[in-house]
Short mmCIF file of C-alpha atoms and ligand atoms in Angstrom, two decimals:
data_model
loop_
_atom_site.label_atom_id
_atom_site.label_comp_id
_atom_site.label_asym_id
_atom_site.label_seq_id
_atom_site.Cartn_x
_atom_site.Cartn_y
_atom_site.Cartn_z
CA UNK A 1 -43.31 42.10 -32.60
CA UNK A 2 -41.05 44.45 -34.18
CA UNK A 3 -40.59 48.05 -32.42
CA UNK A 4 -40.42 51.16 -34.46
CA UNK A 5 -40.49 54.46 -32.95
CA UNK A 6 -43.58 56.17 -34.05
CA UNK A 7 -43.19 60.11 -33.55
CA UNK A 8 -45.97 61.03 -31.31
CA UNK A 9 -47.20 57.54 -30.33
CA UNK A 10 -46.74 58.98 -26.34
CA UNK A 11 -48.71 61.48 -27.12
CA UNK A 12 -51.54 60.01 -28.72
CA UNK A 13 -51.81 57.27 -26.17
CA UNK A 14 -51.44 59.26 -23.51
CA UNK A 15 -54.49 61.24 -24.41
CA UNK A 16 -56.67 58.61 -25.54
CA UNK A 17 -59.75 58.32 -23.18
CA UNK A 18 -59.55 54.36 -23.92
CA UNK A 19 -56.31 54.22 -22.05
CA UNK A 20 -56.13 53.87 -18.24
CA UNK A 21 -52.74 55.61 -16.79
CA UNK A 22 -52.04 54.49 -13.22
CA UNK A 23 -54.28 51.33 -13.51
CA UNK A 24 -53.36 50.51 -10.01
CA UNK A 25 -56.00 53.24 -8.73
CA UNK A 26 -58.80 50.81 -9.84
CA UNK A 27 -57.39 47.60 -8.42
CA UNK A 28 -60.31 45.89 -6.53
CA UNK A 29 -63.18 48.45 -8.01
CA UNK A 30 -62.43 48.18 -11.97
CA UNK A 31 -66.33 48.38 -11.84
CA UNK A 32 -66.14 52.21 -11.05
CA UNK A 33 -64.30 52.30 -14.17
CA UNK A 34 -66.49 50.97 -16.15
CA UNK A 35 -69.60 52.55 -14.26
CA UNK A 36 -71.22 48.81 -13.76
CA UNK A 37 -70.59 45.52 -12.18
CA UNK A 38 -70.24 43.27 -15.13
CA UNK A 39 -67.42 40.81 -15.55
CA UNK A 40 -63.80 41.65 -16.29
CA UNK A 41 -61.74 39.73 -18.97
CA UNK A 42 -58.18 40.84 -19.81
CA UNK A 43 -56.25 40.04 -22.34
CA UNK A 44 -52.35 39.95 -21.66
CA UNK A 45 -49.99 40.68 -24.53
CA UNK A 46 -52.94 42.48 -26.59
CA UNK A 47 -50.94 43.82 -29.58
CA UNK A 48 -53.03 45.88 -32.14
CA UNK A 49 -56.27 45.35 -30.52
CA UNK A 50 -58.62 43.51 -32.76
CA UNK A 51 -59.52 40.25 -30.80
CA UNK A 52 -60.64 42.57 -27.75
CA UNK A 53 -62.26 45.33 -29.31
CA UNK A 54 -64.45 42.92 -31.51
CA UNK A 55 -64.96 40.68 -28.40
CA UNK A 56 -65.92 44.11 -26.55
CA UNK A 57 -68.32 44.65 -29.66
CA UNK A 58 -70.27 41.58 -29.64
CA UNK A 59 -70.60 41.25 -25.36
CA UNK A 60 -71.97 44.52 -24.17
CA UNK A 61 -72.44 42.82 -20.61
CA UNK A 62 -68.48 42.11 -20.52
CA UNK A 63 -65.64 44.42 -19.83
CA UNK A 64 -62.50 44.03 -21.65
CA UNK A 65 -59.01 45.43 -20.80
CA UNK A 66 -55.99 45.14 -23.23
CA UNK A 67 -52.52 45.02 -21.84
CA UNK A 68 -49.70 45.65 -24.04
CA UNK A 69 -46.55 46.70 -22.83
CA UNK A 70 -45.05 48.74 -25.69
CA UNK A 71 -46.68 52.51 -26.85
CA UNK A 72 -45.75 51.89 -30.11
CA UNK A 73 -47.83 48.63 -30.49
CA UNK A 74 -51.07 50.02 -28.30
CA UNK A 75 -50.92 53.26 -30.46
CA UNK A 76 -52.48 51.06 -33.13
CA UNK A 77 -55.11 49.52 -30.58
CA UNK A 78 -55.95 53.15 -30.02
CA UNK A 79 -56.20 54.18 -33.42
CA UNK A 80 -58.49 50.97 -34.19
CA UNK A 81 -60.64 52.77 -31.01
CA UNK A 82 -60.78 55.96 -32.39
CA UNK A 83 -61.62 54.53 -35.58
CA UNK A 84 -64.83 52.30 -33.95
CA UNK A 85 -65.92 55.51 -32.29
CA UNK A 86 -65.75 57.74 -35.37
CA UNK A 87 -67.73 55.08 -36.88
CA UNK A 88 -70.51 55.38 -34.92
CA UNK A 89 -70.31 51.75 -33.85
CA UNK A 90 -72.08 52.93 -31.12
CA UNK A 91 -70.79 54.27 -27.25
CA UNK A 92 -71.95 50.91 -25.76
CA UNK A 93 -69.34 48.77 -27.76
CA UNK A 94 -66.76 51.45 -26.64
CA UNK A 95 -67.86 51.77 -23.22
CA UNK A 96 -66.76 48.35 -22.45
CA UNK A 97 -62.95 48.08 -23.06
CA UNK A 98 -60.07 49.84 -21.89
CA UNK A 99 -56.08 49.45 -22.94
CA UNK A 100 -53.42 49.57 -20.36
CA UNK A 101 -49.39 50.29 -21.30
CA UNK A 102 -48.07 47.81 -19.11
CA UNK A 103 -46.17 44.90 -17.98
CA UNK A 104 -47.38 41.59 -17.38
CA UNK A 105 -45.34 41.46 -14.61
CA UNK A 106 -47.44 44.30 -13.07
CA UNK A 107 -50.94 42.18 -12.80
CA UNK A 108 -51.29 42.05 -9.40
CA UNK A 109 -50.51 45.27 -8.59
CA UNK A 110 -53.47 45.87 -10.95
CA UNK A 111 -55.77 43.46 -10.25
CA UNK A 112 -57.03 42.27 -6.72
CA UNK A 113 -57.21 38.59 -6.22
CA UNK A 114 -60.41 37.03 -7.74
CA UNK A 115 -61.11 40.12 -9.55
CA UNK A 116 -60.82 38.84 -13.19
CA UNK A 117 -63.06 36.45 -14.95
CA UNK A 118 -61.21 35.42 -17.55
CA UNK A 119 -57.65 36.10 -18.79
CA UNK A 120 -56.86 35.60 -22.55
CA UNK A 121 -53.23 34.98 -24.15
CA UNK A 122 -53.05 35.14 -27.82
CA UNK A 123 -49.69 34.49 -29.75
CA UNK A 124 -47.34 35.21 -26.90
CA UNK A 125 -43.87 35.59 -27.37
CA UNK A 126 -42.48 32.10 -27.33
CA UNK A 127 -39.21 32.78 -26.20
CA UNK A 128 -37.78 29.84 -27.28
CA UNK A 129 -34.33 29.58 -25.30
CA UNK A 130 -34.46 27.85 -22.21
CA UNK A 131 -32.74 30.39 -20.24
CA UNK A 132 -35.74 32.52 -20.98
CA UNK A 133 -38.52 29.80 -19.82
CA UNK A 134 -39.54 32.03 -17.03
CA UNK A 135 -40.56 34.99 -19.29
CA UNK A 136 -43.15 32.81 -21.33
CA UNK A 137 -46.72 33.93 -20.28
CA UNK A 138 -47.72 30.62 -19.82
CA UNK A 139 -44.74 29.84 -17.54
CA UNK A 140 -45.27 28.39 -13.60
CA UNK A 141 -44.59 31.90 -12.51
CA UNK A 142 -47.27 33.42 -14.53
CA UNK A 143 -50.02 30.74 -13.82
CA UNK A 144 -49.56 31.33 -10.13
CA UNK A 145 -50.56 35.05 -10.74
CA UNK A 146 -53.32 34.12 -12.94
CA UNK A 147 -54.65 31.79 -10.46
CA UNK A 148 -54.52 34.46 -7.86
CA UNK A 149 -56.05 37.26 -9.84
CA UNK A 150 -59.04 34.76 -11.25
CA UNK A 151 -62.08 33.97 -9.67
CA UNK A 152 -62.47 30.46 -8.68
CA UNK A 153 -64.61 29.73 -11.58
CA UNK A 154 -62.21 31.68 -14.20
CA UNK A 155 -60.49 30.35 -17.15
CA UNK A 156 -57.35 31.08 -18.76
CA UNK A 157 -57.75 30.83 -22.77
CA UNK A 158 -54.36 30.65 -24.88
CA UNK A 159 -53.87 30.34 -28.65
CA UNK A 160 -50.54 29.83 -30.48
CA UNK A 161 -49.50 28.68 -33.77
CA UNK A 162 -46.36 27.89 -32.25
CA UNK A 163 -46.32 24.10 -31.22
CA UNK A 164 -43.00 23.76 -29.01
CA UNK A 165 -44.88 26.48 -26.75
CA UNK A 166 -48.12 24.70 -26.95
CA UNK A 167 -46.87 21.40 -25.43
CA UNK A 168 -44.72 23.89 -23.08
CA UNK A 169 -47.98 25.25 -22.32
CA UNK A 170 -50.05 22.36 -21.40
CA UNK A 171 -46.85 21.12 -19.80
CA UNK A 172 -46.99 23.58 -17.36
CA UNK A 173 -50.38 23.95 -16.90
CA UNK A 174 -50.75 20.46 -15.90
CA UNK A 175 -48.12 20.33 -13.51
CA UNK A 176 -49.23 23.26 -11.73
CA UNK A 177 -52.19 21.36 -11.15
CA UNK A 178 -54.59 23.42 -13.04
CA UNK A 179 -57.47 21.61 -14.66
CA UNK A 180 -57.77 21.13 -19.09
CA UNK A 181 -60.85 22.08 -19.76
CA UNK A 182 -60.33 21.72 -23.66
CA UNK A 183 -57.40 21.82 -25.93
CA UNK A 184 -56.95 21.34 -29.97
CA UNK A 185 -54.23 21.50 -32.32
CA UNK A 186 -55.85 22.71 -35.17
CA UNK A 187 -58.56 25.31 -34.28
CA UNK A 188 -59.84 26.38 -37.38
CA UNK A 189 -61.01 22.72 -38.12
CA UNK A 190 -62.51 21.98 -34.69
CA UNK A 191 -65.59 22.38 -32.92
CA UNK A 192 -63.53 24.32 -30.27
CA UNK A 193 -63.33 27.22 -32.94
CA UNK A 194 -67.00 28.06 -33.13
CA UNK A 195 -67.52 31.66 -32.38
CA UNK A 196 -63.65 32.21 -32.51
CA UNK A 197 -62.24 35.79 -32.77
CA UNK A 198 -59.35 36.05 -34.64
CA UNK A 199 -56.10 38.18 -33.85
CA UNK A 200 -53.65 40.09 -36.04
CA UNK A 201 -51.17 37.66 -35.50
CA UNK A 202 -53.91 34.51 -36.11
CA UNK A 203 -54.82 35.60 -39.31
CA UNK A 204 -51.20 36.31 -40.42
CA UNK A 205 -49.97 32.78 -39.40
CA UNK A 206 -53.11 30.87 -40.47
CA UNK A 207 -52.85 32.37 -43.85
CA UNK A 208 -49.27 30.85 -44.22
CA UNK A 209 -51.11 27.40 -43.64
CA UNK A 210 -50.07 27.12 -39.87
CA UNK A 211 -52.81 25.22 -38.02
CA UNK A 212 -53.49 27.05 -34.71
CA UNK A 213 -53.47 25.84 -31.34
CA UNK A 214 -55.59 26.46 -28.43
CA UNK A 215 -56.23 25.49 -24.61
CA UNK A 216 -58.77 26.27 -22.19
CA UNK A 217 -57.55 26.11 -18.76
CA UNK A 218 -59.05 26.69 -15.18
CA UNK A 219 -57.52 26.93 -11.63
CA UNK A 220 -57.33 23.51 -9.66
CA UNK A 221 -55.91 23.19 -6.24
CA UNK A 222 -53.90 26.35 -4.76
CA UNK A 223 -50.44 26.35 -6.14
CA UNK A 224 -48.02 28.58 -3.71
CA UNK A 225 -45.85 29.54 -5.89
CA UNK A 226 -44.82 33.44 -6.35
CA UNK A 227 -43.74 35.39 -9.05
CA UNK A 228 -40.41 36.04 -8.78
N1 SAM B 1 -52.08 39.08 -29.19
C1 SAM B 1 -51.80 39.74 -30.53
C2 SAM B 1 -52.03 38.89 -31.73
O1 SAM B 1 -52.37 37.88 -31.25
O2 SAM B 1 -52.17 39.39 -32.72
C3 SAM B 1 -49.99 40.15 -30.32
C4 SAM B 1 -49.33 38.79 -30.08
S1 SAM B 1 -47.65 39.54 -30.33
C5 SAM B 1 -46.46 37.98 -30.98
C6 SAM B 1 -47.33 39.62 -28.52
C7 SAM B 1 -47.30 41.04 -27.98
O3 SAM B 1 -47.71 40.64 -26.80
C8 SAM B 1 -46.62 41.82 -28.33
O4 SAM B 1 -47.30 43.11 -28.85
C9 SAM B 1 -45.63 41.95 -27.01
O5 SAM B 1 -45.32 43.64 -26.89
C10 SAM B 1 -46.74 42.19 -26.02
N2 SAM B 1 -45.95 41.49 -24.78
C11 SAM B 1 -44.95 40.50 -24.57
N3 SAM B 1 -44.79 40.05 -23.57
C12 SAM B 1 -45.68 40.86 -22.52
C13 SAM B 1 -45.36 41.35 -21.19
N4 SAM B 1 -44.88 40.81 -20.62
N5 SAM B 1 -46.61 42.21 -20.66
C14 SAM B 1 -47.37 42.90 -21.93
N6 SAM B 1 -47.29 42.96 -23.23
C15 SAM B 1 -46.33 41.78 -23.25
#
């Protein structure tokens, strides 16, 4: 995603009630942040927030956290959330999502073991060079982190239009002992696509004719590998 320095972005993001600063304070007790004990689902590499805010509106009994490392991108999600609130889409909807301006490398400082019910990865950066493979959000080191913060029955859902990244991700999950609950290389023409909520990137790339891939995986036997 191309980044621009947007004047005022820091101030708007800092002042937003949707953005949680110092999120490690809620580690192990995110229910206190939301005022309920609903399941917690997170999107890592959220971008502009369309997927997360739509899911939140449709599922008031679930809490959602979107994680995006760049303020300039998070700003767009904050603007979206503000519009939803202004449009009177209801306090209930806007009450069940929050945003964090954080890097995925900090996930274990923010979430306690077993605290997360589901992790969404949508159109994650491909990092095509082999020497950058560890930075991919579906690499073994991130899968090991997801295994620790997910509850035992939890799941990771991953979507992309990037076939090499998808092949890498399936292989990475298998090698790390995850169970592949389902996958497709053409989500928009597959039963797995029922009820699909599109992301900004998904809309853009599917409009270009790119098939969308999706896999759903669940932690299998323990994996002792650690995030370096
Ligand atoms: N998920 C959105 C979508 O599908 O429209 C955005 C996809 S965009 C290609 C990937 C996003 O992930 C970017 O906004 C990027 O800043 C964010 N990102 C990449 N690596 C990240 C990391 N390690 N921690 C947090 N965000 C990250």
